[in-house]
């Protein structure tokens, strides 16, 4: 494992690169955590391990305001994450060992995967959103984020739920994003993995996404929650089997 930072317009993004034992040239998957998350969460480690088992190198990166990357959590926005992700894609594309590039992310990282998949549609052989929280722009426009209602036409300077504080800019940015535009741009294969008992991102969003994509498959983890805590092995096996079916 190699640990380092990727520069994104002056923001240092904490990164780790894991490669299968004895690997030379081969595929690489960029793997991104979710909202309030980081690269060492159990479900991120399980996804990484599944990819390594299938012979795929993994580049885990922590986005703005998360983990050991620069920036304050309260100041992060989806625009900042998009800028970060584009920097990571540029970094991955210049790695000499990479033959094929993949992108995967969990929750808000899954939303980011859907956005970057469309923006960089020629760069990825496949994208793998995990419990993708692509309802964030929709609920931001509706006036309810973190379970806190607000007037969507008069956004507060910040919203707070417990220890989680977000700047109003997070909402302002999210309101401008229409994920369906990027869904329509990505024509490659898509694998969505989602627990059907997810109480954070309703399973119906995964069902809607798989219908909107041109070439998508949905794997439902029965009875599982947002972070796959009940059947983590099933999420792991779904990812490993997917990559083994490709190579």
Coordinates of N, CA, C and O in Angstrom, one line a residue, residues 12-150:
X12 N -5.1 19.4 -0.6 CA -4.4 18.0 -0.5 C -5.5 17.0 -0.2 O -6.1 17.0 0.8
X13 N -5.6 16.0 -1.1 CA -6.5 14.9 -0.9 C -5.8 13.6 -0.5 O -4.9 13.1 -1.2
X14 N -6.1 13.2 0.8 CA -5.4 12.0 1.3 C -5.8 10.8 0.5 O -7.0 10.5 0.2
X15 N -4.8 10.0 0.1 CA -5.0 8.9 -0.9 C -4.2 7.7 -0.4 O -3.1 7.8 0.1
X16 N -4.7 6.5 -0.8 CA -4.0 5.3 -0.6 C -4.2 4.4 -1.9 O -5.3 4.3 -2.4
X17 N -3.1 3.9 -2.4 CA -3.1 3.0 -3.5 C -2.8 1.6 -3.1 O -1.7 1.4 -2.6
X18 N -3.7 0.7 -3.3 CA -3.5 -0.8 -3.0 C -3.5 -1.5 -4.3 O -4.3 -1.3 -5.2
X19 N -2.5 -2.5 -4.5 CA -2.4 -3.2 -5.7 C -2.4 -4.7 -5.3 O -1.8 -5.1 -4.3
X20 N -2.9 -5.6 -6.2 CA -2.9 -7.0 -6.0 C -1.4 -7.5 -5.9 O -0.5 -6.9 -6.6
X21 N -1.1 -8.5 -5.2 CA 0.2 -9.0 -5.1 C 0.8 -9.4 -6.4 O 0.1 -10.2 -7.2
X22 N 1.9 -8.9 -6.8 CA 2.6 -9.3 -8.0 C 2.0 -8.6 -9.2 O 2.4 -8.9 -10.4
X23 N 1.1 -7.6 -9.0 CA 0.4 -7.0 -10.2 C 1.4 -6.1 -11.0 O 2.3 -5.5 -10.4
X24 N 1.3 -6.2 -12.3 CA 2.0 -5.3 -13.1 C 1.0 -4.3 -13.8 O 0.4 -3.6 -13.1
X25 N 0.8 -4.4 -15.1 CA -0.2 -3.6 -15.7 C -1.6 -4.2 -15.5 O -1.7 -5.4 -15.4
X26 N -2.6 -3.4 -15.3 CA -3.9 -3.9 -15.1 C -4.9 -2.8 -14.7 O -4.6 -1.6 -14.8
X27 N -6.2 -3.2 -14.4 CA -7.2 -2.2 -14.1 C -7.0 -1.6 -12.8 O -6.4 -2.1 -11.9
X28 N -7.6 -0.4 -12.7 CA -7.6 0.4 -11.4 C -9.0 0.9 -11.2 O -9.7 1.4 -12.1
X29 N -9.5 0.9 -10.0 CA -10.8 1.5 -9.6 C -10.5 2.6 -8.5 O -9.9 2.3 -7.5
X30 N -11.0 3.8 -8.8 CA -11.1 4.8 -7.9 C -12.3 4.6 -6.9 O -13.4 4.3 -7.4
X31 N -12.0 4.7 -5.6 CA -13.0 4.3 -4.6 C -13.2 5.5 -3.6 O -12.2 5.9 -3.0
X32 N -14.4 6.0 -3.5 CA -14.7 7.2 -2.7 C -15.8 6.9 -1.7 O -16.8 6.3 -1.9
X33 N -15.5 7.4 -0.5 CA -16.4 7.3 0.7 C -17.6 8.2 0.5 O -17.8 8.9 -0.5
X34 N -18.5 8.2 1.5 CA -19.7 9.1 1.5 C -19.6 10.3 2.5 O -18.6 10.6 3.1
X35 N -20.8 10.9 2.6 CA -21.0 12.1 3.5 C -20.6 11.7 4.9 O -21.1 10.7 5.5
X36 N -19.8 12.5 5.5 CA -19.2 12.3 6.9 C -18.3 11.1 6.9 O -17.8 10.8 8.0
X37 N -18.0 10.4 5.8 CA -17.2 9.2 5.8 C -15.7 9.4 5.6 O -15.2 10.5 5.6
X38 N -15.0 8.3 5.5 CA -13.6 8.3 5.2 C -13.2 6.9 4.6 O -14.0 6.0 4.5
X39 N -11.9 6.8 4.2 CA -11.5 5.6 3.5 C -11.3 4.3 4.3 O -11.1 3.2 3.8
X40 N -11.4 4.4 5.7 CA -11.1 3.3 6.5 C -12.4 2.7 7.1 O -12.4 1.8 7.9
X41 N -13.6 3.1 6.6 CA -14.8 2.5 7.1 C -14.9 1.1 6.6 O -14.4 0.7 5.6
X42 N -15.7 0.3 7.4 CA -15.7 -1.2 7.1 C -16.2 -1.4 5.7 O -15.7 -2.3 5.0
X43 N -17.2 -0.7 5.2 CA -17.8 -1.0 3.9 C -16.8 -0.6 2.8 O -16.8 -1.2 1.7
X44 N -16.0 0.5 3.0 CA -15.0 0.9 2.0 C -13.9 -0.1 2.0 O -13.4 -0.5 0.9
X45 N -13.5 -0.6 3.1 CA -12.4 -1.6 3.2 C -12.9 -2.9 2.5 O -12.1 -3.5 1.7
X46 N -14.1 -3.3 2.8 CA -14.7 -4.5 2.1 C -14.7 -4.4 0.6 O -14.4 -5.3 -0.1
X47 N -15.1 -3.2 0.1 CA -15.2 -3.0 -1.3 C -13.8 -3.0 -1.9 O -13.5 -3.7 -2.9
X48 N -12.8 -2.4 -1.2 CA -11.4 -2.4 -1.6 C -10.9 -3.9 -1.7 O -10.3 -4.3 -2.7
X49 N -11.1 -4.6 -0.6 CA -10.7 -6.0 -0.6 C -11.3 -6.9 -1.7 O -10.6 -7.7 -2.2
X50 N -12.5 -6.6 -2.0 CA -13.2 -7.4 -3.1 C -12.5 -7.1 -4.4 O -12.3 -8.0 -5.2
X51 N -12.2 -5.8 -4.6 CA -11.5 -5.5 -5.9 C -10.1 -6.1 -6.0 O -9.7 -6.6 -7.0
X52 N -9.4 -6.0 -4.9 CA -8.0 -6.6 -4.9 C -8.1 -8.1 -5.1 O -7.3 -8.6 -5.9
X53 N -9.1 -8.8 -4.5 CA -9.3 -10.2 -4.7 C -9.5 -10.6 -6.2 O -9.2 -11.7 -6.6
X54 N -10.2 -9.6 -6.9 CA -10.5 -9.8 -8.3 C -9.4 -9.4 -9.2 O -9.5 -9.4 -10.5
X55 N -8.2 -8.9 -8.6 CA -7.1 -8.5 -9.5 C -7.1 -7.1 -9.9 O -6.4 -6.7 -10.9
X56 N -7.9 -6.2 -9.2 CA -8.1 -4.8 -9.6 C -7.4 -3.9 -8.5 O -7.6 -4.1 -7.3
X57 N -6.5 -3.1 -9.0 CA -5.9 -2.1 -8.1 C -6.9 -1.1 -7.6 O -7.9 -0.8 -8.3
X58 N -6.7 -0.5 -6.4 CA -7.7 0.4 -5.9 C -7.0 1.7 -5.4 O -6.1 1.6 -4.6
X59 N -7.6 2.8 -5.8 CA -7.1 4.1 -5.4 C -8.2 4.7 -4.5 O -9.3 5.2 -5.0
X60 N -8.0 4.7 -3.2 CA -9.0 5.3 -2.2 C -8.6 6.7 -2.0 O -7.4 7.0 -1.7
X61 N -9.6 7.6 -2.0 CA -9.3 9.0 -1.9 C -10.4 9.7 -1.0 O -11.5 9.4 -1.1
X62 N -9.9 10.5 0.0 CA -10.8 11.2 0.8 C -11.1 12.6 0.3 O -10.1 13.4 -0.1
X63 N -12.3 13.0 0.1 CA -12.7 14.3 -0.5 C -12.6 15.4 0.5 O -12.4 15.3 1.7
X64 N -12.7 16.6 0.0 CA -12.6 17.9 0.7 C -13.4 17.8 2.0 O -14.6 17.4 2.1
X65 N -12.7 18.1 3.1 CA -13.4 18.2 4.4 C -13.7 16.9 5.1 O -14.4 16.8 6.1
X66 N -13.1 15.8 4.6 CA -13.3 14.5 5.1 C -12.0 13.8 5.3 O -11.0 14.0 4.6
X67 N -12.0 12.9 6.4 CA -10.8 12.1 6.7 C -9.6 13.0 6.9 O -9.6 14.0 7.7
X68 N -8.5 12.7 6.3 CA -7.2 13.5 6.5 C -7.0 14.5 5.3 O -5.8 15.0 5.2
X69 N -8.0 14.7 4.5 CA -7.8 15.7 3.4 C -8.0 17.1 4.0 O -8.6 17.3 5.0
X70 N -7.6 18.1 3.2 CA -7.7 19.5 3.6 C -9.2 19.9 3.5 O -10.0 19.3 2.9
X71 N -9.5 21.0 4.2 CA -10.8 21.6 4.2 C -11.6 21.2 5.4 O -11.4 20.2 6.0
X72 N -12.5 22.1 5.8 CA -13.5 21.9 6.9 C -14.7 21.2 6.4 O -15.3 21.6 5.3
X73 N -15.2 20.2 7.1 CA -16.4 19.5 6.7 C -17.6 20.5 6.4 O -18.2 20.3 5.3
X74 N -17.8 21.4 7.2 CA -19.0 22.3 7.1 C -18.9 23.1 5.8 O -19.9 23.6 5.3
X75 N -17.7 23.3 5.2 CA -17.5 24.1 4.0 C -17.5 23.2 2.7 O -17.4 23.8 1.6
X76 N -17.7 21.9 2.8 CA -17.7 21.1 1.6 C -19.0 21.3 0.8 O -20.0 21.5 1.4
X77 N -18.9 21.2 -0.5 CA -20.0 21.2 -1.4 C -19.8 20.1 -2.5 O -18.7 19.6 -2.7
X78 N -20.8 19.9 -3.2 CA -20.7 18.9 -4.3 C -19.8 19.5 -5.4 O -19.1 18.7 -6.1
X79 N -19.8 20.8 -5.6 CA -18.9 21.3 -6.6 C -17.5 21.1 -6.2 O -16.6 20.7 -7.0
X80 N -17.1 21.3 -4.9 CA -15.8 21.0 -4.4 C -15.4 19.5 -4.6 O -14.3 19.2 -5.0
X81 N -16.4 18.6 -4.3 CA -16.1 17.2 -4.5 C -15.9 16.9 -6.0 O -15.1 16.0 -6.4
X82 N -16.7 17.5 -6.9 CA -16.6 17.3 -8.3 C -15.2 17.7 -8.8 O -14.5 17.0 -9.5
X83 N -14.7 18.9 -8.3 CA -13.4 19.4 -8.7 C -12.3 18.4 -8.2 O -11.4 18.1 -8.9
X84 N -12.5 17.9 -6.9 CA -11.6 16.9 -6.4 C -11.5 15.7 -7.2 O -10.5 15.2 -7.5
X85 N -12.7 15.2 -7.6 CA -12.8 13.9 -8.3 C -12.1 14.0 -9.7 O -11.5 13.1 -10.2
X86 N -12.3 15.2 -10.3 CA -11.7 15.4 -11.6 C -10.2 15.4 -11.5 O -9.5 14.9 -12.4
X87 N -9.7 15.9 -10.4 CA -8.2 15.9 -10.2 C -7.7 14.5 -10.0 O -6.7 14.1 -10.5
X88 N -8.5 13.7 -9.3 CA -8.2 12.3 -9.0 C -8.2 11.5 -10.3 O -7.3 10.7 -10.6
X89 N -9.2 11.7 -11.2 CA -9.3 11.0 -12.5 C -8.0 11.4 -13.3 O -7.4 10.5 -13.9
X90 N -7.7 12.7 -13.3 CA -6.5 13.1 -14.1 C -5.2 12.4 -13.5 O -4.4 12.0 -14.3
X91 N -5.1 12.3 -12.2 CA -4.0 11.6 -11.6 C -4.0 10.1 -12.1 O -2.9 9.6 -12.5
X92 N -5.1 9.4 -12.0 CA -5.2 8.0 -12.3 C -4.9 7.7 -13.7 O -4.2 6.7 -14.1
X93 N -5.3 8.6 -14.6 CA -5.1 8.4 -16.0 C -3.6 8.5 -16.4 O -3.2 7.9 -17.5
X94 N -2.8 9.1 -15.6 CA -1.4 9.2 -16.0 C -0.5 8.1 -15.4 O 0.7 8.0 -15.6
X95 N -1.2 7.2 -14.6 CA -0.4 6.1 -14.0 C -0.1 5.1 -15.1 O -1.0 4.6 -15.8
X96 N 1.2 4.7 -15.2 CA 1.6 3.9 -16.4 C 1.0 2.5 -16.3 O 0.9 1.9 -17.4
X97 N 0.7 2.0 -15.2 CA 0.3 0.6 -15.1 C -1.2 0.4 -15.4 O -1.7 -0.7 -15.6
X98 N -2.0 1.5 -15.5 CA -3.4 1.4 -15.6 C -3.8 1.0 -17.1 O -3.4 1.7 -18.0
X99 N -4.6 -0.1 -17.2 CA -5.1 -0.5 -18.5 C -6.5 0.0 -18.7 O -6.9 0.4 -19.8
X100 N -7.3 -0.2 -17.7 CA -8.7 0.2 -17.7 C -9.0 0.9 -16.4 O -8.5 0.5 -15.3
X101 N -9.9 1.9 -16.4 CA -10.3 2.7 -15.3 C -11.7 2.5 -14.9 O -12.6 2.5 -15.8
X102 N -11.9 2.3 -13.6 CA -13.3 2.2 -13.0 C -13.5 3.2 -11.9 O -12.5 3.8 -11.4
X103 N -14.8 3.5 -11.6 CA -15.1 4.4 -10.5 C -16.2 3.8 -9.7 O -17.2 3.3 -10.2
X104 N -16.0 3.9 -8.4 CA -17.0 3.5 -7.4 C -17.0 4.4 -6.2 O -16.0 5.0 -5.8
X105 N -18.2 4.6 -5.6 CA -18.3 5.4 -4.5 C -19.6 5.0 -3.7 O -20.5 4.5 -4.2
X106 N -19.5 5.3 -2.4 CA -20.7 5.0 -1.5 C -21.4 6.2 -1.1 O -20.9 7.3 -0.8
X107 N -22.8 6.2 -1.1 CA -23.7 7.2 -0.7 C -23.4 8.5 -1.4 O -23.6 8.6 -2.6
X108 N -23.0 9.6 -0.8 CA -22.6 10.8 -1.5 C -21.5 10.5 -2.5 O -21.5 11.2 -3.6
X109 N -20.6 9.6 -2.2 CA -19.6 9.2 -3.1 C -20.2 8.4 -4.3 O -19.7 8.4 -5.4
X110 N -21.4 7.8 -4.1 CA -22.1 7.1 -5.1 C -22.7 8.2 -6.1 O -22.7 8.0 -7.3
X111 N -23.3 9.2 -5.5 CA -23.8 10.3 -6.3 C -22.7 10.9 -7.1 O -22.8 11.2 -8.3
X112 N -21.5 11.1 -6.5 CA -20.3 11.7 -7.2 C -19.9 10.7 -8.3 O -19.6 11.2 -9.4
X113 N -20.0 9.4 -8.1 CA -19.7 8.5 -9.1 C -20.6 8.6 -10.3 O -20.2 8.6 -11.5
X114 N -21.9 8.9 -10.1 CA -22.8 9.1 -11.2 C -22.6 10.4 -11.9 O -22.7 10.4 -13.1
X115 N -22.2 11.4 -11.2 CA -21.9 12.7 -11.8 C -20.6 12.6 -12.7 O -20.6 13.0 -13.8
X116 N -19.5 12.1 -12.1 CA -18.3 12.0 -12.8 C -18.3 11.0 -13.9 O -17.7 11.2 -15.0
X117 N -19.1 9.9 -13.7 CA -19.3 9.0 -14.8 C -19.8 9.7 -16.1 O -19.4 9.4 -17.2
X118 N -20.8 10.6 -15.9 CA -21.3 11.3 -17.1 C -20.3 12.3 -17.6 O -20.2 12.5 -18.8
X119 N -19.7 13.0 -16.7 CA -18.7 14.1 -17.1 C -17.5 13.5 -17.8 O -17.0 14.2 -18.8
X120 N -17.1 12.3 -17.4 CA -15.9 11.7 -18.0 C -16.3 10.4 -18.6 O -15.7 9.3 -18.4
X121 N -17.3 10.4 -19.4 CA -18.0 9.1 -19.9 C -17.0 8.3 -20.8 O -17.3 7.1 -20.9
X122 N -16.0 8.9 -21.3 CA -15.1 8.1 -22.2 C -14.0 7.4 -21.4 O -13.2 6.7 -21.9
X123 N -13.9 7.8 -20.1 CA -12.7 7.4 -19.3 C -12.9 6.1 -18.5 O -11.9 5.4 -18.2
X124 N -14.2 5.7 -18.3 CA -14.4 4.6 -17.4 C -15.0 3.4 -18.1 O -16.0 3.5 -18.9
X125 N -14.4 2.2 -17.9 CA -15.0 1.0 -18.5 C -16.3 0.6 -17.8 O -17.2 0.1 -18.5
X126 N -16.5 1.0 -16.5 CA -17.7 0.7 -15.8 C -17.7 1.6 -14.6 O -16.6 2.0 -14.1
X127 N -18.9 1.9 -14.1 CA -19.0 2.6 -12.8 C -19.9 1.7 -11.8 O -20.8 1.0 -12.3
X128 N -19.5 1.8 -10.5 CA -20.2 1.0 -9.5 C -20.6 1.9 -8.3 O -19.9 2.0 -7.4
X129 N -21.8 2.5 -8.4 CA -22.4 3.2 -7.3 C -22.9 2.3 -6.2 O -23.6 1.3 -6.5
X130 N -22.5 2.6 -5.0 CA -22.9 1.8 -3.8 C -23.9 2.6 -3.0 O -23.5 3.7 -2.5
X131 N -25.1 2.2 -2.8 CA -26.1 3.0 -2.1 C -26.1 4.5 -2.5 O -26.0 5.4 -1.6
X132 N -26.1 4.8 -3.8 CA -25.9 6.1 -4.2 C -27.0 7.1 -3.7 O -28.2 6.9 -3.9
X133 N -26.5 8.2 -3.1 CA -27.5 9.2 -2.5 C -27.8 10.3 -3.5 O -27.5 11.5 -3.3
X134 N -28.3 9.9 -4.7 CA -28.5 10.8 -5.7 C -29.8 11.6 -5.6 O -30.2 12.4 -6.4
X135 N -30.5 11.4 -4.4 CA -31.6 12.2 -4.1 C -31.2 13.6 -3.4 O -32.1 14.4 -3.2
X136 N -29.9 13.8 -3.2 CA -29.5 15.0 -2.4 C -29.9 16.3 -3.2 O -30.5 17.2 -2.6
X137 N -29.7 16.4 -4.5 CA -30.1 17.6 -5.1 C -31.7 17.8 -5.1 O -32.2 18.9 -4.9
X138 N -32.4 16.7 -5.2 CA -33.8 16.8 -5.1 C -34.3 17.2 -3.8 O -35.2 18.1 -3.7
X139 N -33.8 16.7 -2.7 CA -34.3 17.1 -1.4 C -33.8 18.5 -1.0 O -34.4 19.2 -0.2
X140 N -32.6 18.9 -1.6 CA -32.2 20.3 -1.4 C -33.1 21.3 -2.0 O -33.4 22.3 -1.5
X141 N -33.6 20.9 -3.2 CA -34.6 21.8 -3.9 C -35.9 21.8 -3.1 O -36.7 22.8 -3.2
X142 N -36.2 20.7 -2.5 CA -37.5 20.5 -1.8 C -37.5 21.2 -0.4 O -38.6 21.5 0.1
X143 N -36.3 21.5 0.1 CA -36.2 22.2 1.4 C -36.1 21.3 2.6 O -36.7 21.6 3.6
X144 N -35.3 20.2 2.5 CA -35.1 19.4 3.7 C -33.8 18.6 3.6 O -33.8 17.6 2.8
X145 N -32.8 19.1 4.3 CA -31.5 18.4 4.3 C -31.2 18.1 5.8 O -31.4 18.9 6.6
X146 N -30.6 16.9 6.0 CA -30.3 16.4 7.4 C -31.5 16.3 8.2 O -31.4 16.4 9.5
X147 N -32.7 16.2 7.6 CA -33.9 16.1 8.3 C -34.4 17.5 8.9 O -35.3 17.6 9.7
X148 N -33.7 18.6 8.4 CA -34.0 19.9 8.9 C -34.8 20.6 7.7 O -34.2 20.8 6.7
X149 N -36.0 21.0 8.0 CA -36.8 21.8 6.9 C -36.3 23.2 6.9 O -35.9 23.8 7.9
X150 N -36.4 23.8 5.7 CA -36.0 25.2 5.5 C -36.8 25.7 4.2 O -37.3 24.9 3.4

